[in-house]
Amino acid sequence: MAEAIHVGGLLVATPLLDDPNFRRSVVLILEHDRDGGTLGVVLNRPSQISVTQVLPVWDSLVTGPPVLFEGGPVQTDSALALAAVPSGQEPLGWRRLHAASPSVARLGTVDLDAPPEILKGEIAQMRIFAGYSGWTSGQLESEIAEGAWYLVDSEIGDTFAADPASLWRRVLRRQRGELAFVATCPDDPTMN
């Protein structure tokens, strides 16, 4: 488990977190400031809405599945895009996440108002999220202390997982010690 909240870390919902916005979710932390709060996106909630329906100019750059992901319950009418660059380059229209974690060293946000042509051939993978997850200063720390979240390190393949539905179990299964056993928890923890 990770020691502290950090950009590039993952919040993994505990089996007892029953908020429908976050049940069995895996959230990638994009920003964290003790005074300003925390912002992230849920990585394992693909929607039924294709990128073509909402942002057709970006469809050819999106990594499958080619749908919008539900990034969280905040500003669900706005979009946020994450993309990985294949090298250390910083192309126009892309802004690197400020993280020390090697798993997100090539990850950044995409300016969806920029012309997609400037990023074509510059990015390796991309996902678009409707909305985001946000916590005010101290709120996330309180939720972690109450047992709502596990804080773990991310791995390179987490952000663009080909099978987002299995991400919650996969992330937990790779943890050390007793936390790995949580991956076997049934969907309804009262049935355990």
PDB file of C-alpha atoms in Angstrom:
ATOM      1  CA  MET A   1       0.000   0.000   0.000  1.00  0.00           C
ATOM      2  CA  ALA A   2       1.074   3.554  -0.652  1.00  0.00           C
ATOM      3  CA  GLU A   3       2.180   5.678   2.263  1.00  0.00           C
ATOM      4  CA  ALA A   4       0.474   8.950   1.317  1.00  0.00           C
ATOM      5  CA  ILE A   5      -1.923  10.444  -1.218  1.00  0.00           C
ATOM      6  CA  HIS A   6       0.064  11.363  -4.329  1.00  0.00           C
ATOM      7  CA  VAL A   7      -0.429  12.171  -7.998  1.00  0.00           C
ATOM      8  CA  GLY A   8      -0.359   8.902  -9.909  1.00  0.00           C
ATOM      9  CA  GLY A   9      -1.563   6.882  -6.933  1.00  0.00           C
ATOM     10  CA  LEU A  10      -4.747   4.847  -6.968  1.00  0.00           C
ATOM     11  CA  LEU A  11      -7.723   4.971  -4.663  1.00  0.00           C
ATOM     12  CA  VAL A  12      -9.386   1.567  -4.610  1.00  0.00           C
ATOM     13  CA  ALA A  13     -12.853   1.430  -3.080  1.00  0.00           C
ATOM     14  CA  THR A  14     -13.138  -0.970  -0.162  1.00  0.00           C
ATOM     15  CA  PRO A  15     -15.908  -3.583  -0.448  1.00  0.00           C
ATOM     16  CA  LEU A  16     -17.925  -1.693   2.158  1.00  0.00           C
ATOM     17  CA  LEU A  17     -18.021   1.572   0.172  1.00  0.00           C
ATOM     18  CA  ASP A  18     -21.581   1.485  -1.136  1.00  0.00           C
ATOM     19  CA  ASP A  19     -21.821   4.962  -2.689  1.00  0.00           C
ATOM     20  CA  PRO A  20     -23.014   4.107  -6.231  1.00  0.00           C
ATOM     21  CA  ASN A  21     -20.612   6.696  -7.677  1.00  0.00           C
ATOM     22  CA  PHE A  22     -17.622   4.814  -6.281  1.00  0.00           C
ATOM     23  CA  ARG A  23     -18.682   1.225  -5.595  1.00  0.00           C
ATOM     24  CA  ARG A  24     -15.766  -1.035  -6.636  1.00  0.00           C
ATOM     25  CA  SER A  25     -14.069   1.868  -8.355  1.00  0.00           C
ATOM     26  CA  VAL A  26     -10.404   2.511  -9.054  1.00  0.00           C
ATOM     27  CA  VAL A  27      -9.565   6.226  -9.085  1.00  0.00           C
ATOM     28  CA  LEU A  28      -6.340   7.630 -10.524  1.00  0.00           C
ATOM     29  CA  ILE A  29      -5.219  10.719  -8.594  1.00  0.00           C
ATOM     30  CA  LEU A  30      -4.436  13.560 -11.011  1.00  0.00           C
ATOM     31  CA  GLU A  31      -3.940  16.426  -8.557  1.00  0.00           C
ATOM     32  CA  HIS A  32      -3.406  16.595  -4.814  1.00  0.00           C
ATOM     33  CA  ASP A  33      -2.789  19.625  -2.645  1.00  0.00           C
ATOM     34  CA  ARG A  34      -3.300  19.464   1.103  1.00  0.00           C
ATOM     35  CA  ASP A  35      -4.833  22.929   1.059  1.00  0.00           C
ATOM     36  CA  GLY A  36      -6.704  22.684  -2.252  1.00  0.00           C
ATOM     37  CA  GLY A  37      -7.995  19.123  -2.201  1.00  0.00           C
ATOM     38  CA  THR A  38      -7.752  16.154  -4.548  1.00  0.00           C
ATOM     39  CA  LEU A  39      -8.919  15.474  -8.111  1.00  0.00           C
ATOM     40  CA  GLY A  40      -9.011  12.146  -9.916  1.00  0.00           C
ATOM     41  CA  VAL A  41     -10.865  10.045 -12.464  1.00  0.00           C
ATOM     42  CA  VAL A  42     -12.512   6.646 -12.136  1.00  0.00           C
ATOM     43  CA  LEU A  43     -10.638   4.297 -14.474  1.00  0.00           C
ATOM     44  CA  ASN A  44     -13.043   1.378 -14.523  1.00  0.00           C
ATOM     45  CA  ARG A  45     -16.415   2.874 -15.498  1.00  0.00           C
ATOM     46  CA  PRO A  46     -16.917   2.801 -19.263  1.00  0.00           C
ATOM     47  CA  SER A  47     -20.236   4.324 -20.273  1.00  0.00           C
ATOM     48  CA  GLN A  48     -22.525   3.285 -23.099  1.00  0.00           C
ATOM     49  CA  ILE A  49     -21.817   6.556 -24.952  1.00  0.00           C
ATOM     50  CA  SER A  50     -19.344   6.300 -27.809  1.00  0.00           C
ATOM     51  CA  VAL A  51     -16.741   9.010 -28.255  1.00  0.00           C
ATOM     52  CA  THR A  52     -18.088   9.427 -31.786  1.00  0.00           C
ATOM     53  CA  GLN A  53     -21.443  10.596 -30.401  1.00  0.00           C
ATOM     54  CA  VAL A  54     -19.951  13.390 -28.287  1.00  0.00           C
ATOM     55  CA  LEU A  55     -16.451  14.237 -29.529  1.00  0.00           C
ATOM     56  CA  PRO A  56     -16.193  12.684 -33.010  1.00  0.00           C
ATOM     57  CA  VAL A  57     -12.972  14.505 -33.927  1.00  0.00           C
ATOM     58  CA  TRP A  58     -11.136  12.598 -31.165  1.00  0.00           C
ATOM     59  CA  ASP A  59     -12.524   9.139 -31.968  1.00  0.00           C
ATOM     60  CA  SER A  60      -9.523   7.967 -33.992  1.00  0.00           C
ATOM     61  CA  LEU A  61      -7.100   8.740 -31.121  1.00  0.00           C
ATOM     62  CA  VAL A  62      -9.017   6.990 -28.336  1.00  0.00           C
ATOM     63  CA  THR A  63      -7.759   3.690 -26.956  1.00  0.00           C
ATOM     64  CA  GLY A  64     -10.454   0.998 -26.760  1.00  0.00           C
ATOM     65  CA  PRO A  65     -13.083   0.657 -25.666  1.00  0.00           C
ATOM     66  CA  PRO A  66     -13.942   3.761 -27.738  1.00  0.00           C
ATOM     67  CA  VAL A  67     -16.476   5.120 -25.241  1.00  0.00           C
ATOM     68  CA  LEU A  68     -16.587   7.919 -22.701  1.00  0.00           C
ATOM     69  CA  PHE A  69     -15.627   6.816 -19.211  1.00  0.00           C
ATOM     70  CA  GLU A  70     -17.527   8.056 -16.167  1.00  0.00           C
ATOM     71  CA  GLY A  71     -14.722   9.938 -14.423  1.00  0.00           C
ATOM     72  CA  GLY A  72     -16.788  10.772 -11.371  1.00  0.00           C
ATOM     73  CA  PRO A  73     -19.837  12.631 -10.114  1.00  0.00           C
ATOM     74  CA  VAL A  74     -18.411  16.178 -10.451  1.00  0.00           C
ATOM     75  CA  GLN A  75     -19.161  18.226 -13.602  1.00  0.00           C
ATOM     76  CA  THR A  76     -20.455  15.257 -15.575  1.00  0.00           C
ATOM     77  CA  ASP A  77     -21.299  17.559 -18.476  1.00  0.00           C
ATOM     78  CA  SER A  78     -17.608  18.319 -19.056  1.00  0.00           C
ATOM     79  CA  ALA A  79     -14.861  16.125 -20.483  1.00  0.00           C
ATOM     80  CA  LEU A  80     -11.298  15.466 -19.389  1.00  0.00           C
ATOM     81  CA  ALA A  81      -8.847  13.444 -21.471  1.00  0.00           C
ATOM     82  CA  LEU A  82      -5.727  11.546 -20.450  1.00  0.00           C
ATOM     83  CA  ALA A  83      -3.073  10.474 -22.915  1.00  0.00           C
ATOM     84  CA  ALA A  84       0.290   8.742 -22.764  1.00  0.00           C
ATOM     85  CA  VAL A  85       3.192   9.848 -24.918  1.00  0.00           C
ATOM     86  CA  PRO A  86       5.602   7.198 -26.216  1.00  0.00           C
ATOM     87  CA  SER A  87       8.702   9.155 -25.226  1.00  0.00           C
ATOM     88  CA  GLY A  88       9.737  12.038 -23.014  1.00  0.00           C
ATOM     89  CA  GLN A  89       8.413  14.560 -25.546  1.00  0.00           C
ATOM     90  CA  GLU A  90       5.738  17.078 -24.552  1.00  0.00           C
ATOM     91  CA  PRO A  91       3.614  17.698 -27.650  1.00  0.00           C
ATOM     92  CA  LEU A  92       1.411  20.757 -28.072  1.00  0.00           C
ATOM     93  CA  GLY A  93      -2.038  20.229 -26.559  1.00  0.00           C
ATOM     94  CA  TRP A  94      -0.722  17.833 -23.896  1.00  0.00           C
ATOM     95  CA  ARG A  95       0.297  18.654 -20.297  1.00  0.00           C
ATOM     96  CA  ARG A  96       2.296  16.219 -18.166  1.00  0.00           C
ATOM     97  CA  LEU A  97       0.956  15.159 -14.766  1.00  0.00           C
ATOM     98  CA  HIS A  98       3.225  16.398 -12.001  1.00  0.00           C
ATOM     99  CA  ALA A  99       4.101  13.095 -10.388  1.00  0.00           C
ATOM    100  CA  ALA A 100       7.193  11.303  -9.206  1.00  0.00           C
ATOM    101  CA  SER A 101       5.602   7.913  -9.893  1.00  0.00           C
ATOM    102  CA  PRO A 102       7.243   6.133 -12.861  1.00  0.00           C
ATOM    103  CA  SER A 103       3.893   4.507 -13.695  1.00  0.00           C
ATOM    104  CA  VAL A 104       2.511   7.879 -14.821  1.00  0.00           C
ATOM    105  CA  ALA A 105       5.707   9.552 -16.057  1.00  0.00           C
ATOM    106  CA  ARG A 106       4.435   9.522 -19.645  1.00  0.00           C
ATOM    107  CA  LEU A 107       0.843  10.472 -18.706  1.00  0.00           C
ATOM    108  CA  GLY A 108      -0.787  13.861 -19.133  1.00  0.00           C
ATOM    109  CA  THR A 109      -4.015  15.695 -19.852  1.00  0.00           C
ATOM    110  CA  VAL A 110      -5.143  16.644 -23.351  1.00  0.00           C
ATOM    111  CA  ASP A 111      -6.613  20.003 -24.312  1.00  0.00           C
ATOM    112  CA  LEU A 112      -9.816  18.882 -26.047  1.00  0.00           C
ATOM    113  CA  ASP A 113     -10.149  22.351 -27.608  1.00  0.00           C
ATOM    114  CA  ALA A 114      -6.901  21.811 -29.525  1.00  0.00           C
ATOM    115  CA  PRO A 115      -7.044  20.360 -33.040  1.00  0.00           C
ATOM    116  CA  PRO A 116      -6.581  16.565 -32.815  1.00  0.00           C
ATOM    117  CA  GLU A 117      -4.186  16.655 -35.763  1.00  0.00           C
ATOM    118  CA  ILE A 118      -1.431  18.158 -33.590  1.00  0.00           C
ATOM    119  CA  LEU A 119      -1.489  15.077 -31.345  1.00  0.00           C
ATOM    120  CA  LYS A 120      -1.888  12.428 -34.036  1.00  0.00           C
ATOM    121  CA  GLY A 121       1.293  10.368 -34.006  1.00  0.00           C
ATOM    122  CA  GLU A 122       2.417  12.093 -30.780  1.00  0.00           C
ATOM    123  CA  ILE A 123       0.365  10.077 -28.288  1.00  0.00           C
ATOM    124  CA  ALA A 124       0.315   6.322 -27.736  1.00  0.00           C
ATOM    125  CA  GLN A 125      -2.958   5.938 -25.825  1.00  0.00           C
ATOM    126  CA  MET A 126      -5.892   8.162 -24.890  1.00  0.00           C
ATOM    127  CA  ARG A 127      -9.125   8.006 -22.858  1.00  0.00           C
ATOM    128  CA  ILE A 128     -11.847  10.603 -22.401  1.00  0.00           C
ATOM    129  CA  PHE A 129     -13.726  10.943 -19.112  1.00  0.00           C
ATOM    130  CA  ALA A 130     -17.083  12.621 -18.514  1.00  0.00           C
ATOM    131  CA  GLY A 131     -16.765  14.357 -15.168  1.00  0.00           C
ATOM    132  CA  TYR A 132     -14.239  13.781 -12.446  1.00  0.00           C
ATOM    133  CA  SER A 133     -13.931  12.846  -8.790  1.00  0.00           C
ATOM    134  CA  GLY A 134     -13.077  15.590  -6.339  1.00  0.00           C
ATOM    135  CA  TRP A 135     -12.506  16.013  -2.624  1.00  0.00           C
ATOM    136  CA  THR A 136     -12.033  19.203  -0.620  1.00  0.00           C
ATOM    137  CA  SER A 137      -9.034  19.685   1.633  1.00  0.00           C
ATOM    138  CA  GLY A 138      -9.018  16.950   4.281  1.00  0.00           C
ATOM    139  CA  GLN A 139     -12.118  15.171   2.933  1.00  0.00           C
ATOM    140  CA  LEU A 140     -10.270  12.320   1.222  1.00  0.00           C
ATOM    141  CA  GLU A 141      -7.964  11.826   4.196  1.00  0.00           C
ATOM    142  CA  SER A 142     -11.069  11.444   6.390  1.00  0.00           C
ATOM    143  CA  GLU A 143     -12.614   8.911   3.991  1.00  0.00           C
ATOM    144  CA  ILE A 144      -9.392   6.870   3.975  1.00  0.00           C
ATOM    145  CA  ALA A 145      -9.248   6.964   7.795  1.00  0.00           C
ATOM    146  CA  GLU A 146     -12.881   5.764   7.915  1.00  0.00           C
ATOM    147  CA  GLY A 147     -11.982   2.756   5.754  1.00  0.00           C
ATOM    148  CA  ALA A 148     -13.667   3.769   2.488  1.00  0.00           C
ATOM    149  CA  TRP A 149     -10.512   3.604   0.338  1.00  0.00           C
ATOM    150  CA  TYR A 150      -7.291   1.678  -0.028  1.00  0.00           C
ATOM    151  CA  LEU A 151      -4.425   3.862  -1.231  1.00  0.00           C
ATOM    152  CA  VAL A 152      -2.082   1.898  -3.516  1.00  0.00           C
ATOM    153  CA  ASP A 153       0.528   2.525  -6.176  1.00  0.00           C
ATOM    154  CA  SER A 154      -0.478   2.421  -9.817  1.00  0.00           C
ATOM    155  CA  GLU A 155       1.154   0.428 -12.592  1.00  0.00           C
ATOM    156  CA  ILE A 156       1.701   1.480 -16.175  1.00  0.00           C
ATOM    157  CA  GLY A 157      -1.211  -0.522 -17.634  1.00  0.00           C
ATOM    158  CA  ASP A 158      -3.886   0.653 -15.175  1.00  0.00           C
ATOM    159  CA  THR A 159      -4.963   3.881 -16.906  1.00  0.00           C
ATOM    160  CA  PHE A 160      -5.709   2.276 -20.271  1.00  0.00           C
ATOM    161  CA  ALA A 161      -6.697  -1.234 -19.151  1.00  0.00           C
ATOM    162  CA  ALA A 162      -8.214  -3.198 -22.028  1.00  0.00           C
ATOM    163  CA  ASP A 163     -10.717  -4.808 -19.629  1.00  0.00           C
ATOM    164  CA  PRO A 164     -11.739  -2.014 -17.238  1.00  0.00           C
ATOM    165  CA  ALA A 165     -14.420  -4.194 -15.607  1.00  0.00           C
ATOM    166  CA  SER A 166     -11.747  -6.423 -14.043  1.00  0.00           C
ATOM    167  CA  LEU A 167      -9.422  -3.592 -12.932  1.00  0.00           C
ATOM    168  CA  TRP A 168     -10.684  -3.461  -9.305  1.00  0.00           C
ATOM    169  CA  ARG A 169      -9.882  -7.147  -8.735  1.00  0.00           C
ATOM    170  CA  ARG A 170      -6.577  -7.015 -10.657  1.00  0.00           C
ATOM    171  CA  VAL A 171      -5.278  -4.033  -8.688  1.00  0.00           C
ATOM    172  CA  LEU A 172      -6.161  -5.647  -5.377  1.00  0.00           C
ATOM    173  CA  ARG A 173      -4.823  -9.073  -6.376  1.00  0.00           C
ATOM    174  CA  ARG A 174      -1.341  -7.684  -6.996  1.00  0.00           C
ATOM    175  CA  GLN A 175      -1.088  -6.121  -3.502  1.00  0.00           C
ATOM    176  CA  ARG A 176       1.013  -7.737  -0.800  1.00  0.00           C
ATOM    177  CA  GLY A 177      -0.319  -9.456   2.274  1.00  0.00           C
ATOM    178  CA  GLU A 178      -3.929  -9.583   3.335  1.00  0.00           C
ATOM    179  CA  LEU A 179      -5.036  -6.835   0.940  1.00  0.00           C
ATOM    180  CA  ALA A 180      -4.681  -9.274  -1.982  1.00  0.00           C
ATOM    181  CA  PHE A 181      -7.427 -11.415  -0.436  1.00  0.00           C
ATOM    182  CA  VAL A 182      -9.915  -8.543  -0.725  1.00  0.00           C
ATOM    183  CA  ALA A 183      -9.990  -9.217  -4.488  1.00  0.00           C
ATOM    184  CA  THR A 184     -11.964 -12.395  -3.737  1.00  0.00           C
ATOM    185  CA  CYS A 185     -14.687 -10.520  -1.841  1.00  0.00           C
ATOM    186  CA  PRO A 186     -18.123 -11.177  -3.397  1.00  0.00           C
ATOM    187  CA  ASP A 187     -20.108  -8.320  -4.927  1.00  0.00           C
ATOM    188  CA  ASP A 188     -22.360  -8.370  -1.872  1.00  0.00           C
ATOM    189  CA  PRO A 189     -20.005  -8.423   1.164  1.00  0.00           C
ATOM    190  CA  THR A 190     -22.846  -9.558   3.438  1.00  0.00           C
ATOM    191  CA  MET A 191     -22.827 -12.856   1.528  1.00  0.00           C
ATOM    192  CA  ASN A 192     -19.231 -13.573   2.572  1.00  0.00           C
TER     193      ASN A 192
END
